[in-house]
Amino acid sequence: MGRLIVIALALASFAAQAAPPQKIDATYRVLKSGQQVGKVTEHFEHDGKRYRIESTTAATGIYALFAKGNIRLVSEGEVSKNGLRPLHFEHHRGADAAKLAVADFDWERHIVSHKYDGKVETAPLEEGVQDRISQHYQFMFQPPRQKAIDIHLSSGRRLNLYNYRVVGEENTQTPIGLFKTVHIARQRTQDEDGVDLWLAKSRHYFPVRIVFDEKDGGKLEQQLESLYPPAAAELKPAKR
């Protein structure tokens, strides 16, 4: 009986660790050519049935003088057995309402409606579709287990299929510590930026580093600088 109790407690502990946290607050520093140009603040919460994500990118320092407002992404939807299922997505660019892009997901009719520039366009809704911000949090519910990962993604303007590949496991340095991560990537195309994500294994595969390979050849990097619940970095910082 004692052994059964120990096993039950161990399984309960494992399940608690395996379940993504109900709330996450994170900030990233944004770097371009090694210089900080902005900051990303994100808030995620779910109750096992519904979720909400809000991400705000703001320019910092001298770059704030030239920025035309903040970029704000909002995603709301359901939590299903397969993870996040977006119902509504907004992409705000500053305070200009004319630049707002919205996606509404009708899972009963299997249609996604994109609203932007005064237009409404619809497209067939594929199972597993994510939006621009929910895709990063979906990995907490569906970790990358295969070498190739296909994700249908709504930008608020259109629906695209993106092909990611698992590069491998790496030790990744961040401002809050060194993590064991899974590195996944999608290549840049003529029309779309490429992106590399480093997902921390000890933090439910939450992205601790993101690098955008921009169409113009530049690179924009996000480095995790704070995380709540606190991140217990797996490895000690590398010696200099």
Coordinates of C-alpha atoms in Angstrom, one line a residue:
M1 CA 0.0 0.0 0.0
G2 CA 2.8 2.4 0.9
R3 CA 4.5 1.8 -2.5
L4 CA 1.2 2.5 -4.3
I5 CA 0.8 5.8 -2.4
V6 CA 4.4 6.8 -3.4
I7 CA 3.7 5.9 -7.0
A8 CA 0.4 7.9 -7.0
L9 CA 2.1 10.9 -5.5
A10 CA 4.9 10.7 -8.0
L11 CA 2.4 10.5 -10.9
A12 CA 0.5 13.5 -9.5
S13 CA 3.7 15.4 -9.2
F14 CA 4.7 14.6 -12.8
A15 CA 1.2 15.6 -14.1
A16 CA 1.5 18.9 -12.2
Q17 CA 4.8 19.6 -13.7
A18 CA 3.6 18.5 -17.2
A19 CA 0.6 20.9 -17.2
P20 CA 1.4 24.4 -18.5
P21 CA 1.0 27.1 -15.9
Q22 CA -2.3 28.9 -15.8
K23 CA -0.6 32.3 -16.0
I24 CA 2.6 33.6 -17.5
D25 CA 4.1 37.1 -17.5
A26 CA 7.2 37.5 -19.7
T27 CA 9.4 40.3 -21.1
Y28 CA 11.9 40.1 -23.9
R29 CA 14.6 42.6 -24.9
V30 CA 14.6 43.2 -28.7
L31 CA 18.0 43.5 -30.4
K32 CA 19.0 44.5 -33.9
S33 CA 22.7 44.3 -34.9
G34 CA 23.5 43.7 -31.2
Q35 CA 21.8 46.9 -30.0
Q36 CA 18.6 47.0 -28.0
V37 CA 15.8 48.7 -29.9
G38 CA 12.7 47.6 -28.1
K39 CA 10.9 45.5 -25.5
V40 CA 8.2 42.9 -25.7
T41 CA 5.8 42.4 -22.8
E42 CA 3.5 39.4 -22.8
H43 CA 0.7 38.0 -20.6
F44 CA -0.9 34.6 -21.0
E45 CA -3.6 33.0 -18.9
H46 CA -5.9 30.0 -19.2
D47 CA -8.4 28.1 -17.0
G48 CA -8.3 24.9 -18.8
K49 CA -11.2 25.9 -21.0
R50 CA -10.4 29.4 -22.3
Y51 CA -7.2 31.3 -22.9
R52 CA -6.1 34.9 -23.6
I53 CA -2.7 36.2 -24.8
E54 CA -1.7 39.8 -25.1
S55 CA 1.7 40.8 -26.5
T56 CA 2.9 44.4 -26.7
T57 CA 6.1 45.5 -28.5
A58 CA 7.4 49.0 -27.8
A59 CA 10.5 50.8 -29.1
T60 CA 13.0 51.9 -26.5
G61 CA 15.7 54.6 -26.2
I62 CA 16.2 56.8 -29.3
Y63 CA 14.2 54.4 -31.4
A64 CA 11.1 55.4 -29.5
L65 CA 11.3 58.8 -31.1
F66 CA 10.8 57.4 -34.6
A67 CA 8.3 54.6 -33.8
K68 CA 4.7 55.1 -34.8
G69 CA 3.2 53.6 -31.7
N70 CA 3.3 50.1 -30.2
I71 CA 2.5 46.8 -31.9
R72 CA -0.1 44.8 -29.9
L73 CA -1.2 41.3 -30.6
V74 CA -4.3 39.8 -28.8
S75 CA -5.4 36.2 -29.1
E76 CA -8.4 34.6 -27.4
G77 CA -9.9 31.2 -27.7
E78 CA -10.4 27.7 -26.3
V79 CA -8.1 25.1 -24.7
S80 CA -8.8 21.8 -26.3
K81 CA -7.3 18.3 -26.0
N82 CA -4.9 19.4 -28.8
G83 CA -4.0 22.7 -27.2
L84 CA -4.9 26.2 -28.1
R85 CA -7.8 26.8 -30.5
P86 CA -8.0 30.5 -31.4
L87 CA -11.4 32.2 -31.8
H88 CA -10.4 35.8 -32.2
F89 CA -7.1 37.5 -33.1
E90 CA -6.2 41.2 -33.4
H91 CA -3.0 42.8 -34.8
H92 CA -2.8 46.5 -33.8
R93 CA -0.1 48.8 -35.3
G94 CA 0.0 51.9 -33.2
A95 CA -3.2 53.9 -32.6
D96 CA -4.2 53.9 -36.3
A97 CA -7.5 51.9 -36.5
A98 CA -7.0 51.7 -40.3
K99 CA -4.0 49.4 -39.8
L100 CA -5.9 47.0 -37.5
A101 CA -6.1 43.4 -38.8
V102 CA -8.6 40.9 -37.2
A103 CA -9.2 37.2 -37.7
D104 CA -12.3 35.4 -36.4
F105 CA -12.3 31.6 -36.4
D106 CA -15.6 29.8 -36.9
W107 CA -14.8 26.2 -36.0
E108 CA -18.3 24.9 -36.6
R109 CA -18.4 26.2 -40.2
H110 CA -14.6 25.7 -40.6
I111 CA -14.2 29.3 -41.9
V112 CA -11.7 32.0 -40.9
S113 CA -12.6 35.6 -41.6
H114 CA -9.9 38.2 -42.1
K115 CA -10.8 41.8 -41.7
Y116 CA -8.3 44.5 -42.8
D117 CA -8.2 47.6 -45.0
G118 CA -12.0 47.8 -44.9
K119 CA -12.3 44.3 -46.5
V120 CA -13.5 41.0 -45.2
E121 CA -12.0 37.8 -46.8
T122 CA -12.7 34.2 -45.8
A123 CA -10.8 31.0 -46.2
P124 CA -11.2 27.4 -45.3
L125 CA -10.2 26.7 -41.7
E126 CA -7.8 23.8 -41.2
E127 CA -7.7 21.9 -38.0
G128 CA -4.8 23.1 -35.8
V129 CA -4.6 26.6 -37.2
Q130 CA -2.8 29.1 -34.9
D131 CA -2.4 32.9 -35.0
R132 CA 0.7 35.0 -34.9
I133 CA 1.1 34.9 -31.1
S134 CA -0.8 31.7 -30.1
Q135 CA 1.7 29.6 -32.1
H136 CA 4.4 30.4 -29.6
Y137 CA 2.3 29.2 -26.6
Q138 CA 0.9 26.2 -28.5
F139 CA 4.3 24.5 -28.0
M140 CA 3.6 24.3 -24.3
F141 CA 0.5 22.1 -25.1
Q142 CA 2.0 20.3 -28.1
P143 CA 5.8 20.0 -27.7
P144 CA 7.9 19.5 -30.9
R145 CA 8.1 15.7 -31.1
Q146 CA 8.8 15.3 -34.8
K147 CA 11.6 16.5 -37.1
A148 CA 9.2 18.4 -39.3
I149 CA 6.3 20.5 -38.1
D150 CA 3.7 22.1 -40.3
I151 CA 1.6 25.0 -38.9
H152 CA -1.3 26.8 -40.6
L153 CA -1.0 30.3 -39.3
S154 CA -3.3 33.4 -39.5
S155 CA -1.6 36.8 -39.6
G156 CA -4.9 38.6 -39.4
R157 CA -4.7 39.2 -43.2
R158 CA -4.2 35.8 -44.7
L159 CA -3.7 32.1 -43.8
N160 CA -0.4 30.5 -44.6
L161 CA 1.2 27.1 -44.2
Y162 CA 4.6 27.3 -42.5
N163 CA 7.1 24.4 -42.4
Y164 CA 9.3 24.2 -39.3
R165 CA 12.1 21.7 -38.8
V166 CA 13.8 20.7 -35.5
V167 CA 17.4 21.7 -35.7
G168 CA 18.3 20.0 -32.4
E169 CA 18.9 20.4 -28.7
E170 CA 21.1 23.2 -27.6
N171 CA 22.2 25.1 -24.4
T172 CA 20.9 28.6 -24.9
Q173 CA 22.1 31.6 -22.9
T174 CA 19.5 34.3 -22.0
P175 CA 19.7 37.3 -19.7
I176 CA 18.0 35.2 -16.9
G177 CA 20.2 32.1 -17.3
L178 CA 21.2 29.2 -19.5
F179 CA 18.6 26.7 -20.6
K180 CA 18.4 23.4 -22.3
T181 CA 16.3 24.1 -25.4
V182 CA 14.9 22.6 -28.5
H183 CA 15.8 24.7 -31.5
I184 CA 13.3 24.8 -34.3
A185 CA 13.4 27.0 -37.5
R186 CA 11.6 27.9 -40.7
Q187 CA 13.5 29.3 -43.6
R188 CA 13.0 32.8 -45.0
T189 CA 11.2 33.1 -48.3
Q190 CA 10.8 35.9 -50.9
D191 CA 7.6 37.0 -49.2
E192 CA 8.0 35.9 -45.5
D193 CA 10.6 36.4 -42.8
G194 CA 12.3 33.3 -41.5
V195 CA 12.3 32.6 -37.8
D196 CA 14.3 30.5 -35.3
L197 CA 12.8 29.6 -31.9
W198 CA 14.6 28.1 -28.8
L199 CA 12.1 26.4 -26.6
A200 CA 13.1 25.7 -23.0
K201 CA 12.5 22.1 -22.0
S202 CA 12.2 22.9 -18.3
R203 CA 9.7 25.7 -18.9
H204 CA 7.1 23.7 -20.9
Y205 CA 8.8 24.6 -24.2
F206 CA 8.3 28.3 -23.7
P207 CA 10.4 30.4 -26.2
V208 CA 13.4 31.9 -24.4
R209 CA 15.0 33.2 -27.6
I210 CA 13.5 34.1 -31.0
V211 CA 15.4 35.3 -34.0
F212 CA 13.6 36.7 -37.1
D213 CA 15.5 36.5 -40.4
E214 CA 14.0 39.5 -42.2
K215 CA 13.3 39.7 -45.9
D216 CA 15.8 42.6 -46.3
G217 CA 18.6 40.4 -44.9
G218 CA 18.6 41.9 -41.4
K219 CA 18.0 40.0 -38.1
L220 CA 15.8 40.9 -35.2
E221 CA 16.3 39.0 -31.9
Q222 CA 14.2 38.6 -28.8
Q223 CA 15.9 37.5 -25.6
L224 CA 13.9 36.5 -22.5
E225 CA 14.7 38.8 -19.7
S226 CA 12.0 38.1 -17.1
L227 CA 9.5 35.3 -16.6
Y228 CA 6.8 34.6 -14.1
P229 CA 6.4 32.1 -12.6
P230 CA 10.2 32.4 -12.1
A231 CA 12.4 30.4 -14.4
A232 CA 14.7 27.9 -12.7
A233 CA 17.5 28.0 -15.2
E234 CA 18.8 24.5 -15.7
L235 CA 22.5 25.3 -16.3
K236 CA 24.9 27.7 -14.8
P237 CA 25.9 30.7 -16.9
A238 CA 28.9 30.0 -19.1
K239 CA 32.3 31.2 -17.7
R240 CA 33.8 34.2 -19.5

